[in-house]
PDB file of C-alpha atoms and ligand atoms in Angstrom:
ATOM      1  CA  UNK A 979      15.773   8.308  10.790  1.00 94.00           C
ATOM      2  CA  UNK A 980      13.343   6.416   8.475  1.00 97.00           C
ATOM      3  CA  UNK A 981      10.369   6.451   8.897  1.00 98.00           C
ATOM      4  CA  UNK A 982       9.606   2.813   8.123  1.00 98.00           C
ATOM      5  CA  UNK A 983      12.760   0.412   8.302  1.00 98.00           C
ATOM      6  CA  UNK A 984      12.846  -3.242   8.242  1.00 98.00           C
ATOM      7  CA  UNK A 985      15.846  -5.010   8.909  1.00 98.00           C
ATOM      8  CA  UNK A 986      16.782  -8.569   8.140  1.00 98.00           C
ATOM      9  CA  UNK A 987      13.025  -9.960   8.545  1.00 98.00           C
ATOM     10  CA  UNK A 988      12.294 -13.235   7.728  1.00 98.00           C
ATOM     11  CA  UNK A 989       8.734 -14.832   7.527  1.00 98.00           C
ATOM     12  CA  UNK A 990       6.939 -18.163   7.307  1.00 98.00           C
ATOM     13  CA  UNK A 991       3.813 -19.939   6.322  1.00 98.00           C
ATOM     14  CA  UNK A 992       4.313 -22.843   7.712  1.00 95.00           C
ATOM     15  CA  UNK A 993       7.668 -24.465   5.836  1.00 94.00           C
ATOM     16  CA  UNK A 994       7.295 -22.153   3.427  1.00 97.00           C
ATOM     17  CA  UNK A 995       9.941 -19.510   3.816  1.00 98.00           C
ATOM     18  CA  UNK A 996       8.916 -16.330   1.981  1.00 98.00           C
ATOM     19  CA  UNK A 997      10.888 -14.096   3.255  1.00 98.00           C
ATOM     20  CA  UNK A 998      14.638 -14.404   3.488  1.00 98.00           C
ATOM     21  CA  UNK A 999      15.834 -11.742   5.599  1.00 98.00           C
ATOM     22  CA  UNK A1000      14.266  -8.519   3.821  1.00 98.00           C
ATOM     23  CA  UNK A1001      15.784  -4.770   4.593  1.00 98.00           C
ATOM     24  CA  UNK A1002      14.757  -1.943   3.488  1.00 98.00           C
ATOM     25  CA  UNK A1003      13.688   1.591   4.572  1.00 98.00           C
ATOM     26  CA  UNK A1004      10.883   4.170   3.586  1.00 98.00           C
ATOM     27  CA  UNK A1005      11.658   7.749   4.046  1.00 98.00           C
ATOM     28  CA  UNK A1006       9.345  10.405   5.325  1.00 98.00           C
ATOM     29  CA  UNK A1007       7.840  12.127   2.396  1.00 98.00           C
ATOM     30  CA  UNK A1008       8.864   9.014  -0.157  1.00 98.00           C
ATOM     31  CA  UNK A1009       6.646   6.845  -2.900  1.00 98.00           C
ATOM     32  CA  UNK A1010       9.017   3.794  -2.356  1.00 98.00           C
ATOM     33  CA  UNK A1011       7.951   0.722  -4.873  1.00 98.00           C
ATOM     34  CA  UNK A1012       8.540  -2.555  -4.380  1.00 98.00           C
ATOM     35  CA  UNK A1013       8.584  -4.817  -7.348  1.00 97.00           C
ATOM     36  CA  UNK A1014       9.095  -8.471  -8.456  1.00 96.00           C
ATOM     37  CA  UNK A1015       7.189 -11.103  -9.848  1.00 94.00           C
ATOM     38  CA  UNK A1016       4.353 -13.232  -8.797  1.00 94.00           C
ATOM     39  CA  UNK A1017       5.063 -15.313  -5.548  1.00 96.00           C
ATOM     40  CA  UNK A1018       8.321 -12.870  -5.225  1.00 97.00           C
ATOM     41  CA  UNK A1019       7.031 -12.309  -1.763  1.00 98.00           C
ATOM     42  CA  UNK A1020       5.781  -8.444  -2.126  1.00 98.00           C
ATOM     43  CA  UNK A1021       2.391  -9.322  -0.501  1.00 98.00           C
ATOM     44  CA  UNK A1022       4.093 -11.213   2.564  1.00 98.00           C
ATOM     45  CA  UNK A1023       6.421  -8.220   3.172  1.00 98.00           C
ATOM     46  CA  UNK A1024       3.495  -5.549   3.354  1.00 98.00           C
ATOM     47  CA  UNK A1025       1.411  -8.434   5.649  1.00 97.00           C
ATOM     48  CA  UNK A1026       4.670  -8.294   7.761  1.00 97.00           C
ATOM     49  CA  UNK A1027       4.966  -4.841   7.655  1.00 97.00           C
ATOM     50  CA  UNK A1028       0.657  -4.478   9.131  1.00 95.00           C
ATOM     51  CA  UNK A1029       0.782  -7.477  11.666  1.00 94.00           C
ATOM     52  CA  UNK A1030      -1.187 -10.050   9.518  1.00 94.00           C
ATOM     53  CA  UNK A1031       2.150 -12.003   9.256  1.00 95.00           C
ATOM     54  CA  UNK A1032       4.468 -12.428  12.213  1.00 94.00           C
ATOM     55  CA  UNK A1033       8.202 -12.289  11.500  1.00 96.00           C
ATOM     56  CA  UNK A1034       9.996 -15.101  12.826  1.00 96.00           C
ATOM     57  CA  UNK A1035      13.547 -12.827  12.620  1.00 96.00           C
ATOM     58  CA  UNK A1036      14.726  -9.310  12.369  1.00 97.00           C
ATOM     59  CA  UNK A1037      13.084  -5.841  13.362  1.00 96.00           C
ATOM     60  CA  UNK A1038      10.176  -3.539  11.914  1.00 97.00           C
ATOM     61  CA  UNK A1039      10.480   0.001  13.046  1.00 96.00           C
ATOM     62  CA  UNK A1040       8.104   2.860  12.749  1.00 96.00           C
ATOM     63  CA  UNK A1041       9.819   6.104  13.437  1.00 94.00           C
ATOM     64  CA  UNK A1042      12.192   4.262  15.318  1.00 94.00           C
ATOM     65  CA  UNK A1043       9.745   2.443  17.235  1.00 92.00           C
ATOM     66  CA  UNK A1044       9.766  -1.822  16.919  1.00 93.00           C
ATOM     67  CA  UNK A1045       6.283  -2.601  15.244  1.00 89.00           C
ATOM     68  CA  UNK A1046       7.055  -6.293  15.034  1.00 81.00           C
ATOM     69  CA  UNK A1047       5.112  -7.346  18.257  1.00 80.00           C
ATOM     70  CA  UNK A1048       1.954  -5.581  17.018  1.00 83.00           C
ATOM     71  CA  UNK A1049      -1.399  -6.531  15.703  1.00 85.00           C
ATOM     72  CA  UNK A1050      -2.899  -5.877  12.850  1.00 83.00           C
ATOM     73  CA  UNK A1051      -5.449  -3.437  14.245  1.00 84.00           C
ATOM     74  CA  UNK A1052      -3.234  -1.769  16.389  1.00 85.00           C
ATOM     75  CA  UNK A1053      -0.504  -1.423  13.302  1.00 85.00           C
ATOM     76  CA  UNK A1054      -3.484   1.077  12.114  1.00 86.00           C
ATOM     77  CA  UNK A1055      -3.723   2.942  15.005  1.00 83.00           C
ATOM     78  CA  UNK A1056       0.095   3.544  15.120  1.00 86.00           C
ATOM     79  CA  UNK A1057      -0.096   5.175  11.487  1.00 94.00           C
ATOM     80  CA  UNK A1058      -0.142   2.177   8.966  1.00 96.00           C
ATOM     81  CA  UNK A1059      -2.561   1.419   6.873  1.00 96.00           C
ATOM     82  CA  UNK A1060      -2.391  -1.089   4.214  1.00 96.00           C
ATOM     83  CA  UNK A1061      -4.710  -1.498   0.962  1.00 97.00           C
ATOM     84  CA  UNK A1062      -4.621  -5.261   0.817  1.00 95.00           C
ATOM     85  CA  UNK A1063      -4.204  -6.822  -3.222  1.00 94.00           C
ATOM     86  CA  UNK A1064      -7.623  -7.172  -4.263  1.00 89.00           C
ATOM     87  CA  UNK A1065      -9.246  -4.684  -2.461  1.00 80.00           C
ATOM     88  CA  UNK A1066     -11.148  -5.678  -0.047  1.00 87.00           C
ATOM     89  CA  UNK A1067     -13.919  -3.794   0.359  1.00 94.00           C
ATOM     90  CA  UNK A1068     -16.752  -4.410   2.357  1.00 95.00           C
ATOM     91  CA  UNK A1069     -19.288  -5.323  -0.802  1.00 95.00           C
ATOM     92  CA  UNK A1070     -22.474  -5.618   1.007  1.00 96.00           C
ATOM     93  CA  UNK A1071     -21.619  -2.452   3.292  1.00 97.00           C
ATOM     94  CA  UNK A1072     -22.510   1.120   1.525  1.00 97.00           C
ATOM     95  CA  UNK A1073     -19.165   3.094   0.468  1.00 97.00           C
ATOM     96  CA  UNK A1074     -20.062   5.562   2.825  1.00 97.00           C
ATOM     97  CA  UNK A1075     -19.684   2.839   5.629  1.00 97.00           C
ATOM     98  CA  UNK A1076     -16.571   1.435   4.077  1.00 97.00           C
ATOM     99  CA  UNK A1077     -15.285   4.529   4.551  1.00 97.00           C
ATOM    100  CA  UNK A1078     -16.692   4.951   8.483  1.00 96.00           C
ATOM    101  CA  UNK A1079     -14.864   1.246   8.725  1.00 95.00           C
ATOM    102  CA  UNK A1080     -11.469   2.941   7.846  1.00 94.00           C
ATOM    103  CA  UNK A1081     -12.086   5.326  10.634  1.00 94.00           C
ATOM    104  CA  UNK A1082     -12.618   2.647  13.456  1.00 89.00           C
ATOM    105  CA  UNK A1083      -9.700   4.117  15.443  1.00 87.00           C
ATOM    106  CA  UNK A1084     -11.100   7.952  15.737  1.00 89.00           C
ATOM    107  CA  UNK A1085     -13.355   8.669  18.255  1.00 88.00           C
ATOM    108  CA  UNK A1086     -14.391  12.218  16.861  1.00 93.00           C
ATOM    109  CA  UNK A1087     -17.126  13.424  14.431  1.00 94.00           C
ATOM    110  CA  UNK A1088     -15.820  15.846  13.251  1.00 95.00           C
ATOM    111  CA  UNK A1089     -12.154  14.835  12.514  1.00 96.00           C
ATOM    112  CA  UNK A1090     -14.238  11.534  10.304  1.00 96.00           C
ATOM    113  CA  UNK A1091     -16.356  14.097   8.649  1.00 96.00           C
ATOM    114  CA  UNK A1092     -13.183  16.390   7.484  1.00 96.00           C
ATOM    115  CA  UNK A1093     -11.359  13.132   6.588  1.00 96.00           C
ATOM    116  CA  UNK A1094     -14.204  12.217   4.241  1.00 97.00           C
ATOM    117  CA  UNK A1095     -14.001  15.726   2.843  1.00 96.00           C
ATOM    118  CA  UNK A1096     -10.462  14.879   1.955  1.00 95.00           C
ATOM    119  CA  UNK A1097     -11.080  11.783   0.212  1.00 96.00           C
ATOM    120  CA  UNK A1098     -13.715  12.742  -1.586  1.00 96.00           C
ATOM    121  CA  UNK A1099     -11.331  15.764  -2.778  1.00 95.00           C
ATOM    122  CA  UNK A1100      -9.065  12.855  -4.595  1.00 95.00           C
ATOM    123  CA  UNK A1101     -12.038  10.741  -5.877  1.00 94.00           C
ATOM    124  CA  UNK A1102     -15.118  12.700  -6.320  1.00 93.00           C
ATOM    125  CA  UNK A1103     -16.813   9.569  -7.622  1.00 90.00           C
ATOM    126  CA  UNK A1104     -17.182   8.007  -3.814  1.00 93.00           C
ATOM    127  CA  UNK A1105     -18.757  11.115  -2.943  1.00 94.00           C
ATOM    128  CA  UNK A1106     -21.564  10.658  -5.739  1.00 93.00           C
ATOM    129  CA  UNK A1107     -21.694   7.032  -4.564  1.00 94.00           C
ATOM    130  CA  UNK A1108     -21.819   7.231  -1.117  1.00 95.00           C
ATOM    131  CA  UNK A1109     -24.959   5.402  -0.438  1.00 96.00           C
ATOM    132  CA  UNK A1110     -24.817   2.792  -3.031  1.00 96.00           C
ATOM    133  CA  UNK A1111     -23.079  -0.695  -1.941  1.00 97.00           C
ATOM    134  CA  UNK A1112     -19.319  -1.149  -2.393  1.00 96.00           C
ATOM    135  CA  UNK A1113     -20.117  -4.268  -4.222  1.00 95.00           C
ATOM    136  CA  UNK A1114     -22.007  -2.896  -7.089  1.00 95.00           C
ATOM    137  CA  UNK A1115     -19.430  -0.147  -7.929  1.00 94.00           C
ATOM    138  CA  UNK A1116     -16.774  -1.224 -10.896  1.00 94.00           C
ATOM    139  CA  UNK A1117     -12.988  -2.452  -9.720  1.00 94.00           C
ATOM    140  CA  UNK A1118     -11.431   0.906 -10.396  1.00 94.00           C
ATOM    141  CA  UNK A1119     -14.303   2.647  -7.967  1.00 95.00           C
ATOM    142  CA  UNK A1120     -13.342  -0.219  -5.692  1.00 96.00           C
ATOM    143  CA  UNK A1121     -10.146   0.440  -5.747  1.00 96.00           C
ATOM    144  CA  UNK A1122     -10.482   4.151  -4.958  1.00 96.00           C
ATOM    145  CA  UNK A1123     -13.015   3.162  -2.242  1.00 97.00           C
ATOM    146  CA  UNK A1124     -10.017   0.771  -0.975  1.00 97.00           C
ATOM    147  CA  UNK A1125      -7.737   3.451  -0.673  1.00 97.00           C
ATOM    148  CA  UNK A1126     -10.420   5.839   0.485  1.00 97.00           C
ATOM    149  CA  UNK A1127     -10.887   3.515   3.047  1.00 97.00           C
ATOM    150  CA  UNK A1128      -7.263   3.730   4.281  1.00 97.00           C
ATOM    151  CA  UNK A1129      -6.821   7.401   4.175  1.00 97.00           C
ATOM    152  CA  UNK A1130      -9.329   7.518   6.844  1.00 97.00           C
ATOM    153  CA  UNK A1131      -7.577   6.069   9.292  1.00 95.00           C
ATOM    154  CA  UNK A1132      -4.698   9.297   9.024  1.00 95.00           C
ATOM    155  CA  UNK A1133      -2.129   6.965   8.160  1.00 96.00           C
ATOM    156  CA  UNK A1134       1.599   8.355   8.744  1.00 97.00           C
ATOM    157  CA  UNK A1135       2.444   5.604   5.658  1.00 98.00           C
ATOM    158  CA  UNK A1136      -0.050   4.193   3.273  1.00 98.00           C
ATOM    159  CA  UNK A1137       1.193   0.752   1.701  1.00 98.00           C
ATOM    160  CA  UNK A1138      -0.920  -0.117  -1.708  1.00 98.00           C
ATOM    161  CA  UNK A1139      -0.364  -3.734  -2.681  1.00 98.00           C
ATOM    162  CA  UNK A1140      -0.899  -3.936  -6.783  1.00 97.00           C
ATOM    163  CA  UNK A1141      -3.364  -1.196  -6.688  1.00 97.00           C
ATOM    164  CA  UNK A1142      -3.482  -1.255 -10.664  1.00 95.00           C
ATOM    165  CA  UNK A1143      -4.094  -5.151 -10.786  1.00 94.00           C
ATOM    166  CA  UNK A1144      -6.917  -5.874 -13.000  1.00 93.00           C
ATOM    167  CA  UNK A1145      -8.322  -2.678 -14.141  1.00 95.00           C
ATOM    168  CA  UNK A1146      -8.215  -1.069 -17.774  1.00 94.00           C
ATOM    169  CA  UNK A1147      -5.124   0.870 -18.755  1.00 95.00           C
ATOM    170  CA  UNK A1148      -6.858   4.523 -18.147  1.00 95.00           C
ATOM    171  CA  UNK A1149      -8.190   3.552 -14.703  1.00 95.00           C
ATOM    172  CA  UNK A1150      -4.687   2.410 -14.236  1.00 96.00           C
ATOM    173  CA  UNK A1151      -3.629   5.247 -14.866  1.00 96.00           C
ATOM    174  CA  UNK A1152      -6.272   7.764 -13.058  1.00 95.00           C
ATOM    175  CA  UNK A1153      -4.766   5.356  -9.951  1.00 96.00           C
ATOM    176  CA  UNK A1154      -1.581   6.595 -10.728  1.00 97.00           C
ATOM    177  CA  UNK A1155      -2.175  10.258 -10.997  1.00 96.00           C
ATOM    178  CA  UNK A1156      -4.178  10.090  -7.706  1.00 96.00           C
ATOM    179  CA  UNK A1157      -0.486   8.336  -5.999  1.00 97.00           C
ATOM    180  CA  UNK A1158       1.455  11.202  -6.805  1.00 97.00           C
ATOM    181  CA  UNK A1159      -0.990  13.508  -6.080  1.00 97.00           C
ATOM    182  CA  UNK A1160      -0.917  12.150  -2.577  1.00 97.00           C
ATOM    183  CA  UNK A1161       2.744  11.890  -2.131  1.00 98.00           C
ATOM    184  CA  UNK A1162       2.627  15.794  -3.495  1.00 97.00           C
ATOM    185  CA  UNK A1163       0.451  16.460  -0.247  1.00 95.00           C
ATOM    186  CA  UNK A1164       2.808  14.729   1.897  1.00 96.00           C
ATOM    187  CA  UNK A1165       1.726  11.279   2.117  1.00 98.00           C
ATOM    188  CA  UNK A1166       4.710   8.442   2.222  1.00 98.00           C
ATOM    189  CA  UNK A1167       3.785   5.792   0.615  1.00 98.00           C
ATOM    190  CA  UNK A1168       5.260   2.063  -0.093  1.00 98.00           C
ATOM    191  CA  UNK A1169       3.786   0.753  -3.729  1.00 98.00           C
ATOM    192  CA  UNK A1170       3.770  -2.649  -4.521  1.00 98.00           C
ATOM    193  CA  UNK A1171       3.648  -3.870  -8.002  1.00 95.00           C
ATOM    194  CA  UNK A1172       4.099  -6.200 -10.885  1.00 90.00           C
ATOM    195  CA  UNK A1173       3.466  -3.334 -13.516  1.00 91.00           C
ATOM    196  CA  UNK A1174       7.044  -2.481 -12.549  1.00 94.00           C
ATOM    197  CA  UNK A1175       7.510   0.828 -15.157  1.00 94.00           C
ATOM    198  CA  UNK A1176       4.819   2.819 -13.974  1.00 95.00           C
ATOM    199  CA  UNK A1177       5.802   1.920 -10.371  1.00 97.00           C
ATOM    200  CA  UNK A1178       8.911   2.910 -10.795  1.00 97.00           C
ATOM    201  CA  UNK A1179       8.195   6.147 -12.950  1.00 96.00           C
ATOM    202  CA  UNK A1180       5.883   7.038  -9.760  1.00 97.00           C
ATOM    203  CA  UNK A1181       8.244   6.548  -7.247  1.00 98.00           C
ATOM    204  CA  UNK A1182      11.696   8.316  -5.881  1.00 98.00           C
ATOM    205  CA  UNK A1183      13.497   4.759  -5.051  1.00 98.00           C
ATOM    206  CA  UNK A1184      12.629   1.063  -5.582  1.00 98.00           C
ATOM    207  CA  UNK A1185      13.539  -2.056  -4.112  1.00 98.00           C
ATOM    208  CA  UNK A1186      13.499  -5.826  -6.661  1.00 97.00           C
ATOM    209  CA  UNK A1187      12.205  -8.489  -4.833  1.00 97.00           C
ATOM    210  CA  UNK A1188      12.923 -11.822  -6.134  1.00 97.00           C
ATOM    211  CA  UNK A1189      12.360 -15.745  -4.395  1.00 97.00           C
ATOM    212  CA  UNK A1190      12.111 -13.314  -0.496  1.00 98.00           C
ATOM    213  CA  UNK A1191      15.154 -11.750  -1.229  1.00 98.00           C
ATOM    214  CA  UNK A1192      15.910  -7.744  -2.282  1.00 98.00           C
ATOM    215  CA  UNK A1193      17.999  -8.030  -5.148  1.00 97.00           C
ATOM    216  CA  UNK A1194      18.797  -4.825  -6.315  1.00 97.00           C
ATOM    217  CA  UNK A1195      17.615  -0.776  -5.084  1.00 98.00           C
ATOM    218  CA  UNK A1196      18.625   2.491  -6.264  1.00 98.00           C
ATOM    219  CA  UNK A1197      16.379   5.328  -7.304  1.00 98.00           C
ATOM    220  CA  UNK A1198      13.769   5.205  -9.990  1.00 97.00           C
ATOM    221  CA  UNK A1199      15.923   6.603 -12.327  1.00 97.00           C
ATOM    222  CA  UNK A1200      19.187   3.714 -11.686  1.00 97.00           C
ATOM    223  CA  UNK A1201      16.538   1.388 -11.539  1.00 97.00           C
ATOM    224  CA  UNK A1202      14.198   2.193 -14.996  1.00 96.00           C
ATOM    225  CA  UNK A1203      18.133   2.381 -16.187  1.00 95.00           C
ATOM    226  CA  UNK A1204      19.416  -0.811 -15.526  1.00 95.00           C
ATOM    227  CA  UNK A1205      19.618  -3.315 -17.898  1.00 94.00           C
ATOM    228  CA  UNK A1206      18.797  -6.327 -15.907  1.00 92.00           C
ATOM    229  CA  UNK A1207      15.791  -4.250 -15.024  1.00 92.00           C
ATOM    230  CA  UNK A1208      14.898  -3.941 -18.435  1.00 91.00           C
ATOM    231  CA  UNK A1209      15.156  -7.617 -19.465  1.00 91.00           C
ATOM    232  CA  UNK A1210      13.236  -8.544 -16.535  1.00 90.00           C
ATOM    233  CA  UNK A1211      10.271  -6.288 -15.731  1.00 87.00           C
ATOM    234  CA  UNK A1212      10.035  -3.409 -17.981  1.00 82.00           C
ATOM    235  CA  UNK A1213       9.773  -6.040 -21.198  1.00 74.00           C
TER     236      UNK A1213
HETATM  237  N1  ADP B1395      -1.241 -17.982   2.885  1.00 66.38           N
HETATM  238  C1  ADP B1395      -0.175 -18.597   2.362  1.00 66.38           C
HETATM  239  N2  ADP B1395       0.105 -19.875   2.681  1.00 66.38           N
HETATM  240  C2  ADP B1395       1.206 -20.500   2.173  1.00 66.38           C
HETATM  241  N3  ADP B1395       2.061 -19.935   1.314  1.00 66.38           N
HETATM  242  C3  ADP B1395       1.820 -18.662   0.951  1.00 66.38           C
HETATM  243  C4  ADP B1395       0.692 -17.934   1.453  1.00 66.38           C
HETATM  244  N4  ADP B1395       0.718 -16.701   0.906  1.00 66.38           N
HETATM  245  C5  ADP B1395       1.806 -16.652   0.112  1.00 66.38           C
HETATM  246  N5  ADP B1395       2.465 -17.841   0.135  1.00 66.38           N
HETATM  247  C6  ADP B1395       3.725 -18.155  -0.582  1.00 66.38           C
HETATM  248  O1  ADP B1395       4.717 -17.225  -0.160  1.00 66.38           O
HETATM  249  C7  ADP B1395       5.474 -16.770  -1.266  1.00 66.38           C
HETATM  250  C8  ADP B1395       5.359 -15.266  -1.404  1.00 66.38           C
HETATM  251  O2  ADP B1395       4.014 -14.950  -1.734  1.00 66.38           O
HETATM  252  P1  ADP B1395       3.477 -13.465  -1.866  1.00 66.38           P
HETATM  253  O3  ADP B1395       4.052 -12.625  -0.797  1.00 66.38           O
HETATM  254  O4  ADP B1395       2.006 -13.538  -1.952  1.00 66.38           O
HETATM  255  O5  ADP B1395       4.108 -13.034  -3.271  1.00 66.38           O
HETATM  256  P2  ADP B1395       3.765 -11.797  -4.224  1.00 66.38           P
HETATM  257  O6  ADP B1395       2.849 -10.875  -3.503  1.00 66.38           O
HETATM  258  O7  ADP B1395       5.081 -11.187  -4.571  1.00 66.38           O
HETATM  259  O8  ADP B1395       3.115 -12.390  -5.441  1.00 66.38           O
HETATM  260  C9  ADP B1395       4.985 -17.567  -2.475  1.00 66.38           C
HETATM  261  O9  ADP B1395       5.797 -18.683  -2.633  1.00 66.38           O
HETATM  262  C10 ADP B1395       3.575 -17.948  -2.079  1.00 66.38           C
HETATM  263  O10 ADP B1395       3.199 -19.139  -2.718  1.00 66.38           O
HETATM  264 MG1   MG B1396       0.947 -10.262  -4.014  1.00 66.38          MG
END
């Protein structure tokens, strides 16, 4: 059994229809990326996935479980947790609260103290910022505090949305080193993107979003392969 599986979801803003009856699955253990172009309809899927956007059709299930019902804050508790495009920090908060915000579910000390450990392990920059404000660290820092920020929840699946939008090609990179480095510690994790080649190089399988619709999946390798692919995303 998956561990995340959506099947035949569909999803509205008002008339808009964004997404046009979207399946796909996430394995345990997986870096799954889903790619496409701007307005594709990436974003929408991952709000679906966190209870920010209700699905008007079709079934979200987390370890078998229908999710589809559930709000966004209770989404967390159940094991998702979902770095939003942008980031979203908490600017005037310290990073050391941002981090206590990602940990609004757990009731014990301890367990948030050995969480911060951990993320401070993958990004030992937060640690020498923890009492600065999240707003007056640069985008990359952000974006580690963002994901940070996640991990402290003890997410069963962590879903990045364009984690590598806007920052410099090496902190683009860093951000990509730290992905696998969770997924080698057993963290699943669904990757949206537009920079489709590292996405794909990162992951095990991918899924092409294009106008709400999956157009294509296979594994990184069929994917980075194929000649449509190419032409489209990896020019
Ligand atoms: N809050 C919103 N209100 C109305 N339309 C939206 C909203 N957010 C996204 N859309 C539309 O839904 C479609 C999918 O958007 P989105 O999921 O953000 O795409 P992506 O993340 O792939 O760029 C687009 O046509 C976009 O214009
Ligand atoms: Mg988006």
């Amino acid at each position: 059994m998956p561990l995340l599986e959506l099947n035949n979801v569909h999803a509205y803003y008002g008339g808009i229809h964004a997404l046009k009856g979207i399946t796909l699955y996430v394995n345990k253990g997986e870096i799954v990326s889903l790619i496409g172009s701007n307005g594709a309809g990436k974003s929408t899927t991952l709000k679906t996935i966190s209870g920010g956007v209700k699905p008007k059709e079709g079934t979200i299930l987390l370890n078998g479980q229908a999710i589809s019902d559930v709000p966004p804050h209770e989404t967390v508790i159940s094991g998702i947790a979902h770095v939003p495009e942008g980031r979203r920090i908490f600017p005037r908060l310290t990073v050391k609260e941002n981090l206590e915000m990602g940990a609004f579910s757990v009731n014990e000390k301890r367990v948030i103290a050995e969480r911060m450990e951990k993320v401070f392990q993958y990004f030992p920059r937060i640690k020498e910022r923890l009492h600065q404000r999240g707003g007056t660290m640069s985008g990359g820092e952000q974006q580690m505090l963002a994901i940070g920020r996640a991990l402290m929840s003890g997410p069963s699946i962590l879903m990045l949305d364009e984690p590598s939008m806007g920052l410099a090609p090496i902190i683009v990179d860093q951000i990509f080193s730290i992905i696998k480095e969770l997924n080698d510690s057993g963290m699943t994790i669904l990757l949206v993107e537009q920079n489709a080649y590292q996405a794909l190089q990162v992951a095990h399988r991918g899924y092409v979003i294009q106008t709400g619709e999956i157009k294509m999946t296979g594994t990184n390798i069929e994917l980075l392969g194929d000649d449509q692919i190419k032409e489209a995303y990896l020019a």
